[in-house]
Coordinates of C-alpha atoms in Angstrom, one line a residue:
M1 CA 0.0 0.0 0.0
P2 CA 1.4 3.5 -0.9
V3 CA 2.6 5.8 1.8
F4 CA 1.6 9.5 1.7
K5 CA 3.1 12.5 3.5
Y6 CA 0.8 15.3 4.4
H7 CA 0.8 18.9 5.8
G8 CA -2.3 20.6 7.1
Y9 CA -4.1 22.1 10.1
D10 CA -6.0 20.6 12.9
R11 CA -9.3 22.0 14.3
K12 CA -7.5 24.5 16.5
G13 CA -5.6 25.9 13.5
S14 CA -2.3 24.5 14.5
A15 CA 0.0 23.1 11.8
A16 CA 0.0 19.3 11.6
E17 CA 2.0 16.9 9.4
G18 CA 2.7 13.2 9.2
V19 CA 2.5 10.1 7.0
I20 CA -0.3 7.7 6.3
E21 CA -0.9 4.5 4.2
A22 CA -3.8 4.7 1.7
D23 CA -4.9 3.2 -1.6
G24 CA -4.6 6.6 -3.3
Q25 CA -4.7 10.3 -2.9
K26 CA -8.5 10.3 -2.4
D27 CA -8.4 7.6 0.2
A28 CA -5.5 9.4 1.9
A29 CA -7.4 12.6 2.1
L30 CA -10.4 10.8 3.7
K31 CA -8.2 9.1 6.3
I32 CA -6.5 12.4 7.2
K33 CA -9.8 14.2 7.6
S34 CA -11.1 11.4 9.8
K35 CA -8.2 12.2 12.1
G36 CA -9.5 15.8 12.5
I37 CA -6.9 17.3 10.2
F38 CA -7.5 19.4 7.1
P39 CA -4.8 18.6 4.6
K40 CA -3.1 21.4 2.7
D41 CA -1.0 19.1 0.5
I42 CA -0.6 15.3 0.2
T43 CA 2.4 13.8 -1.6
E44 CA 3.2 10.1 -2.2
E45 CA 6.5 8.9 -0.8
G46 CA 8.6 6.3 -2.7
L47 CA 10.1 3.3 -1.0
S48 CA 13.6 3.8 -2.3
G49 CA 14.4 7.0 -0.5
K50 CA 17.4 7.8 1.6
K51 CA 19.8 5.6 -0.2
S52 CA 22.4 8.3 0.2
L53 CA 22.5 7.5 3.9
F54 CA 23.9 4.0 3.2
N55 CA 27.4 4.7 4.5
K56 CA 26.2 6.5 7.6
F57 CA 24.7 3.4 9.3
S58 CA 26.9 0.8 10.6
P59 CA 25.7 -2.8 11.3
S60 CA 26.8 -2.4 15.0
A61 CA 24.5 0.6 15.3
L62 CA 21.6 -1.4 13.8
A63 CA 22.3 -4.3 16.2
G64 CA 22.4 -2.0 19.2
I65 CA 19.1 -0.3 18.3
T66 CA 17.5 -3.7 17.6
R67 CA 18.6 -4.9 21.0
R68 CA 17.1 -1.9 22.8
L69 CA 13.9 -2.3 20.8
S70 CA 13.6 -5.9 22.0
I71 CA 14.3 -5.0 25.6
L72 CA 11.7 -2.2 25.7
L73 CA 9.0 -4.2 23.9
S74 CA 9.6 -7.2 26.2
S75 CA 9.1 -4.8 29.2
G76 CA 5.6 -4.0 28.0
V77 CA 6.3 -0.6 26.3
T78 CA 4.2 0.0 23.2
L79 CA 6.0 0.1 19.9
I80 CA 5.3 3.8 19.2
D81 CA 6.5 4.7 22.7
T82 CA 9.5 2.6 22.2
L83 CA 10.4 4.3 19.0
S84 CA 9.8 7.7 20.6
A85 CA 12.1 6.9 23.5
L86 CA 14.9 5.6 21.3
S87 CA 14.6 8.6 18.9
S88 CA 15.0 11.0 21.8
E89 CA 18.3 9.5 22.8
Q90 CA 19.7 9.3 19.3
K91 CA 21.6 12.0 17.3
G92 CA 21.8 12.8 13.6
E93 CA 20.2 10.6 11.0
W94 CA 19.2 7.7 13.3
R95 CA 16.9 10.2 15.2
N96 CA 15.3 11.1 11.8
I97 CA 14.9 7.4 10.9
L98 CA 13.3 6.4 14.2
T99 CA 11.0 9.5 14.1
D100 CA 10.0 8.6 10.6
L101 CA 9.2 5.0 11.7
K102 CA 7.1 6.3 14.6
D103 CA 5.2 8.7 12.3
R104 CA 4.4 5.9 9.8
L105 CA 3.2 3.7 12.6
A106 CA 0.9 6.5 13.8
G107 CA -0.4 6.9 10.3
G108 CA -1.5 3.2 10.2
S109 CA 1.5 1.5 8.7
S110 CA 2.8 -1.8 9.8
F111 CA 6.3 -1.9 11.4
A112 CA 7.8 -3.9 8.5
R113 CA 6.2 -1.6 5.9
A114 CA 7.6 1.4 7.6
M115 CA 11.1 -0.1 7.5
Q116 CA 10.8 -0.9 3.8
A117 CA 10.8 2.9 3.2
H118 CA 14.5 2.7 4.2
P119 CA 15.9 -0.3 2.2
S120 CA 19.6 0.8 2.5
I121 CA 19.3 0.6 6.3
F122 CA 17.0 -2.3 7.0
P123 CA 18.0 -5.4 4.8
D124 CA 15.4 -7.6 3.2
F125 CA 15.9 -10.4 5.7
Y126 CA 15.4 -7.9 8.6
T127 CA 12.1 -6.6 7.3
G128 CA 11.0 -10.1 6.4
M129 CA 11.6 -11.2 10.0
I130 CA 9.8 -8.2 11.4
A131 CA 6.8 -9.0 9.2
A132 CA 6.8 -12.6 10.4
G133 CA 7.1 -11.4 14.0
E134 CA 4.1 -9.0 13.6
S135 CA 1.9 -11.6 12.0
S136 CA 2.7 -14.2 14.7
G137 CA 2.5 -11.7 17.6
R138 CA 6.1 -12.6 18.6
L139 CA 7.8 -9.3 17.6
P140 CA 9.9 -9.0 20.9
D141 CA 11.2 -12.5 20.4
V142 CA 12.0 -11.9 16.8
L143 CA 13.9 -8.7 17.6
I144 CA 16.0 -10.5 20.2
K145 CA 16.9 -13.1 17.5
L146 CA 17.6 -10.3 15.0
A147 CA 20.0 -8.6 17.5
D148 CA 21.8 -11.9 18.2
F149 CA 22.1 -12.6 14.5
L150 CA 23.4 -9.2 13.6
E151 CA 25.9 -9.4 16.5
S152 CA 27.1 -12.8 15.3
E153 CA 27.7 -11.5 11.8
I154 CA 29.6 -8.5 13.2
N155 CA 31.7 -10.9 15.4
I156 CA 32.6 -13.0 12.4
K157 CA 33.7 -10.0 10.3
N158 CA 35.7 -8.6 13.3
K159 CA 37.5 -12.0 13.7
I160 CA 38.6 -11.8 10.0
K161 CA 39.7 -8.2 10.3
T162 CA 41.5 -8.7 13.6
A163 CA 43.4 -11.8 12.2
L164 CA 44.5 -9.9 9.1
I165 CA 45.7 -6.7 10.9
Y166 CA 49.2 -8.0 11.9
P167 CA 50.1 -9.7 8.6
A168 CA 48.8 -6.6 6.7
F169 CA 50.9 -4.3 9.0
M170 CA 54.0 -6.6 8.5
A171 CA 53.5 -6.5 4.7
C172 CA 53.2 -2.7 4.6
V173 CA 56.2 -2.1 6.8
S174 CA 58.3 -4.6 4.8
I175 CA 57.3 -2.9 1.5
A176 CA 58.1 0.5 3.0
I177 CA 61.5 -0.6 4.2
V178 CA 62.5 -2.3 1.0
A179 CA 61.4 0.8 -1.0
F180 CA 63.5 3.0 1.2
L181 CA 66.5 0.8 0.9
F182 CA 66.3 0.5 -2.9
T183 CA 65.5 4.2 -3.4
F184 CA 67.8 6.0 -0.9
V185 CA 70.4 3.7 0.6
I186 CA 71.5 1.3 -2.1
P187 CA 72.1 4.0 -4.8
K188 CA 74.7 5.6 -2.5
I189 CA 76.4 2.2 -1.9
T190 CA 76.3 1.0 -5.5
K191 CA 77.7 4.4 -6.7
I192 CA 81.1 3.3 -5.3
F193 CA 81.0 0.1 -7.5
E194 CA 80.0 2.0 -10.6
E195 CA 83.0 4.3 -10.3
T196 CA 85.4 1.4 -10.3
A197 CA 86.6 -0.2 -13.5
A198 CA 86.1 -3.7 -12.1
T199 CA 83.5 -6.1 -13.6
L200 CA 80.6 -6.4 -11.2
P201 CA 78.9 -9.7 -10.4
F202 CA 75.6 -10.3 -12.1
I203 CA 73.6 -10.2 -8.8
T204 CA 75.1 -6.7 -8.1
L205 CA 74.1 -5.5 -11.6
V206 CA 70.5 -6.7 -10.9
L207 CA 70.5 -4.8 -7.6
I208 CA 71.7 -1.6 -9.4
W209 CA 69.1 -2.0 -12.1
I210 CA 66.3 -2.5 -9.6
S211 CA 67.5 0.5 -7.5
T212 CA 67.7 2.7 -10.6
A213 CA 64.3 1.7 -11.9
L214 CA 62.6 2.4 -8.5
K215 CA 64.3 5.8 -8.2
N216 CA 63.6 7.0 -11.7
F217 CA 60.4 5.3 -12.6
W218 CA 58.5 5.1 -9.3
W219 CA 55.6 6.9 -10.9
L220 CA 55.3 4.3 -13.6
L221 CA 55.3 1.5 -11.0
L222 CA 52.5 3.4 -9.1
A223 CA 50.5 3.7 -12.3
L224 CA 51.0 0.0 -13.1
A225 CA 49.8 -0.8 -9.5
A226 CA 46.7 1.4 -9.9
G227 CA 46.0 -0.2 -13.3
A228 CA 46.3 -3.6 -11.8
V229 CA 43.8 -2.7 -9.0
I230 CA 41.4 -1.2 -11.6
S231 CA 41.7 -4.3 -13.9
F232 CA 41.2 -6.7 -10.9
N233 CA 38.0 -4.8 -9.8
K234 CA 36.8 -4.9 -13.4
I235 CA 37.5 -8.7 -13.7
K236 CA 35.7 -9.2 -10.4
R237 CA 32.6 -7.5 -11.8
T238 CA 32.6 -9.1 -15.2
K239 CA 33.9 -12.5 -14.4
K240 CA 32.4 -13.0 -10.9
V241 CA 31.1 -16.5 -11.6
L242 CA 34.6 -17.6 -12.7
I243 CA 36.3 -16.0 -9.7
D244 CA 33.8 -17.4 -7.2
S245 CA 34.2 -20.9 -8.8
I246 CA 38.0 -20.6 -8.2
L247 CA 37.4 -19.4 -4.6
L248 CA 35.3 -22.5 -3.9
K249 CA 38.3 -24.7 -4.7
D250 CA 40.4 -22.9 -2.0
P251 CA 42.8 -25.7 -0.8
S252 CA 42.7 -24.6 2.8
G253 CA 38.9 -25.0 2.9
I254 CA 38.6 -21.8 4.9
L255 CA 36.4 -20.0 2.3
M256 CA 34.1 -22.9 1.9
G257 CA 33.8 -23.1 5.7
L258 CA 32.9 -19.4 5.7
Y259 CA 30.2 -19.8 3.1
M260 CA 28.7 -22.8 4.8
L261 CA 28.8 -20.9 8.1
R262 CA 26.8 -18.0 6.5
F263 CA 24.4 -20.4 4.9
S264 CA 23.6 -22.5 8.0
M265 CA 23.5 -19.5 10.3
T266 CA 21.2 -17.4 8.1
M267 CA 19.0 -20.2 7.0
G268 CA 18.5 -21.5 10.6
F269 CA 17.9 -18.0 11.9
L270 CA 15.2 -17.2 9.3
L271 CA 13.4 -20.5 9.7
S272 CA 13.4 -20.1 13.5
G273 CA 11.8 -16.7 13.0
G274 CA 8.8 -18.2 11.2
L275 CA 9.7 -17.4 7.6
P276 CA 8.6 -19.9 4.9
I277 CA 11.4 -22.1 3.6
L278 CA 11.2 -20.6 0.1
K279 CA 11.5 -17.0 1.3
A280 CA 14.3 -18.1 3.7
M281 CA 16.2 -19.7 0.8
Q282 CA 15.8 -16.6 -1.3
L283 CA 17.1 -14.3 1.4
T284 CA 19.9 -16.7 2.4
S285 CA 21.2 -16.9 -1.2
K286 CA 22.0 -13.2 -1.1
V287 CA 24.2 -13.3 2.0
T288 CA 26.5 -16.3 1.3
G289 CA 29.0 -14.1 -0.5
N290 CA 29.5 -16.4 -3.5
V291 CA 27.5 -16.0 -6.7
V292 CA 28.0 -19.7 -7.6
L293 CA 26.4 -20.9 -4.3
E294 CA 23.7 -18.2 -4.7
N295 CA 22.7 -19.7 -8.1
K296 CA 22.7 -23.2 -6.6
I297 CA 20.5 -22.1 -3.7
M298 CA 18.0 -20.5 -6.1
S299 CA 18.0 -23.6 -8.3
A300 CA 17.3 -25.7 -5.1
Q301 CA 14.5 -23.2 -4.2
N302 CA 12.8 -24.0 -7.5
L303 CA 13.0 -27.8 -6.8
V304 CA 11.7 -27.3 -3.2
S305 CA 8.8 -25.3 -4.6
Q306 CA 7.9 -28.4 -6.6
G307 CA 7.9 -30.6 -3.6
A308 CA 11.5 -31.8 -3.3
K309 CA 13.4 -31.9 0.0
L310 CA 16.0 -29.3 0.8
S311 CA 18.7 -31.9 1.4
T312 CA 18.3 -33.5 -2.1
S313 CA 18.0 -30.1 -3.9
L314 CA 21.2 -28.5 -2.8
K315 CA 23.8 -29.6 -5.4
G316 CA 27.5 -29.1 -4.7
F317 CA 27.1 -28.6 -1.0
P318 CA 29.3 -30.6 1.5
P319 CA 27.8 -34.1 2.0
T320 CA 28.1 -33.8 5.8
L321 CA 25.9 -30.7 5.7
L322 CA 23.3 -32.3 3.4
Q323 CA 23.1 -35.3 5.8
I324 CA 22.6 -32.9 8.7
I325 CA 19.8 -31.1 6.8
S326 CA 18.2 -34.4 5.9
T327 CA 18.2 -35.4 9.6
G328 CA 16.6 -32.1 10.5
E329 CA 13.9 -32.5 7.9
Q330 CA 13.1 -36.0 9.2
T331 CA 12.9 -34.9 12.8
G332 CA 11.1 -31.6 12.1
K333 CA 13.9 -29.7 13.8
L334 CA 15.6 -28.2 10.8
P335 CA 16.0 -24.6 12.3
E336 CA 17.6 -26.0 15.5
V337 CA 19.9 -28.4 13.6
L338 CA 21.1 -25.6 11.3
Q339 CA 21.8 -23.3 14.2
K340 CA 23.9 -26.0 15.9
T341 CA 25.7 -26.7 12.6
A342 CA 26.5 -23.0 12.3
A343 CA 28.1 -23.0 15.7
S344 CA 30.2 -26.0 14.7
Y345 CA 31.2 -24.3 11.4
E346 CA 32.2 -21.1 13.3
S347 CA 34.5 -23.1 15.6
E348 CA 36.1 -24.8 12.7
F349 CA 36.4 -21.5 10.8
D350 CA 38.2 -20.0 13.8
R351 CA 40.7 -22.8 13.9
K352 CA 41.4 -22.7 10.2
L353 CA 41.7 -18.9 10.2
Q354 CA 44.3 -19.0 13.1
R355 CA 46.2 -21.8 11.2
V356 CA 46.4 -19.8 8.0
I357 CA 47.5 -16.6 9.9
S358 CA 50.1 -18.6 11.8
L359 CA 51.5 -19.8 8.5
L360 CA 51.3 -16.4 6.9
E361 CA 53.5 -14.7 9.5
P362 CA 56.6 -16.9 8.9
V363 CA 56.1 -16.6 5.1
L364 CA 56.3 -12.8 5.4
I365 CA 59.4 -13.0 7.6
L366 CA 61.0 -15.5 5.1
V367 CA 60.3 -13.3 2.1
M368 CA 61.7 -10.2 4.0
G369 CA 64.8 -12.3 4.9
L370 CA 65.3 -13.4 1.3
V371 CA 65.1 -9.7 0.1
V372 CA 67.6 -8.6 2.8
G373 CA 69.9 -11.5 2.0
F374 CA 69.8 -10.6 -1.7
I375 CA 70.8 -7.1 -0.9
V376 CA 73.6 -8.1 1.5
V377 CA 75.1 -10.6 -1.0
A378 CA 74.8 -8.2 -3.9
V379 CA 76.7 -5.5 -1.8
L380 CA 79.3 -7.7 -0.2
L381 CA 80.2 -9.9 -3.2
P382 CA 82.0 -7.1 -5.2
I383 CA 83.8 -6.0 -2.0
F384 CA 85.2 -9.5 -1.5
E385 CA 86.3 -9.6 -5.2
M386 CA 88.0 -6.2 -4.9
N387 CA 89.9 -7.5 -1.8
Q388 CA 91.0 -10.5 -3.8
V389 CA 92.3 -8.2 -6.6
M390 CA 94.2 -5.9 -4.1
R391 CA 95.9 -8.9 -2.6

C-alpha cells in the first residue's frame, strides 16, 4: 500500500504533518480528515528514498538499536512509545529514521512496511523477520533473534579483520623498508661500485638495475599498480562466476567453511523466526558471499517449490551438511539443527583462520629475509672480489 506524507491544520488551527498509508490520494485525504486534520498538500513517498545514507549506518548501530527495541517491547512498552524513547536519545540521522518509523506507525502503517521505506538501512531479511514477528505476535522474540544474528555477523567479520591486521601491517612495513633501501640507501652504496673499473657480479648488476628503476620510474610503478587494481576490480565484476568458482576450490577450505557458516547461520535464523522455507532460501542466497552458491540455492528453491526436499535439492554442498539437513527434515527440527551446525562451522572456521594466519607470518618473515639476504650478498660480493684483486 502506498505511503503519503501530508501537511495541514487541525481543528485548532495548529500546523500538523505526518505520514499515512492509503490506496490513493483520495483515500489518503479521507483518512487524514477522519483524524480531524484538514490537509493542505498530500504527496506520495517512494520506498527507495534515503539511499544516500547508506554509508552513515553501521551494522553495529543497527544491532544496538534492535537490542534496545527488543528490551523495551519485552518490558511491555508499546511500539510507538519505544520508538519515541529511542529517537529522543539518538543523534543525527538515526533520530530522523526512528522518528519517521514512529510517524508511519501512527499513520496506520505496519512496522515492516515502515522499515521498507529505508531499504539501505534495513535489509530484506530484517524486514522479512519483522513482518513474520508482527503476523505471529512474537515481535519482541524476533527482535531478540535479530539482535543476536546481527551481533554474530559482526563478530565473524571482526574476527577476520583482527586476524589480518598483523600480517597486513607486517607486509606494509616490509614494502616501505624495501622501497626506502632501494631508493635512498642502495644508490649511495652502488655508486662506489659504478665508479670502479672492475667487472661487477651479475647479482650486483641486478641490484643496481632495480634500484635505478625504483628511483627513476617510481611513478610508472604506481601507475601500473593502480592499473592492476582497476583491472582486478573490473574482472571481479565481469567474471564474478569464474572467480567465485575458483574461490570454492580454495585448498585450505577456509572460504568454503565461511560460506557454509553464513548459509547455515542465516537459514537457521530465518526459519526459526517463522519465515517460509522458500522465502528463507531466497534471502539466504544473497548473504552467502559467493554467486555460484547463490545460483545453486536459487536452483534448489525451484526444486523445493515443486515438492522436493532441501537436502536433495542443494547440489554441490558438502555431503556432511546435506546429511545434517536431511536429519533435521526427518525430525522436524531443521532450524535448530542448522543453528547448531552454524556454531560448529564457526568453531572450525576460527581454527582454520588461526592456522592460516600462523603460516602467513613466517612466510612474510621468510620473504623479507630473502630480500635482505639478496641485498647483502649483492653488496658484499663485489667488495670481496675487490679485496682479492688488491691482494
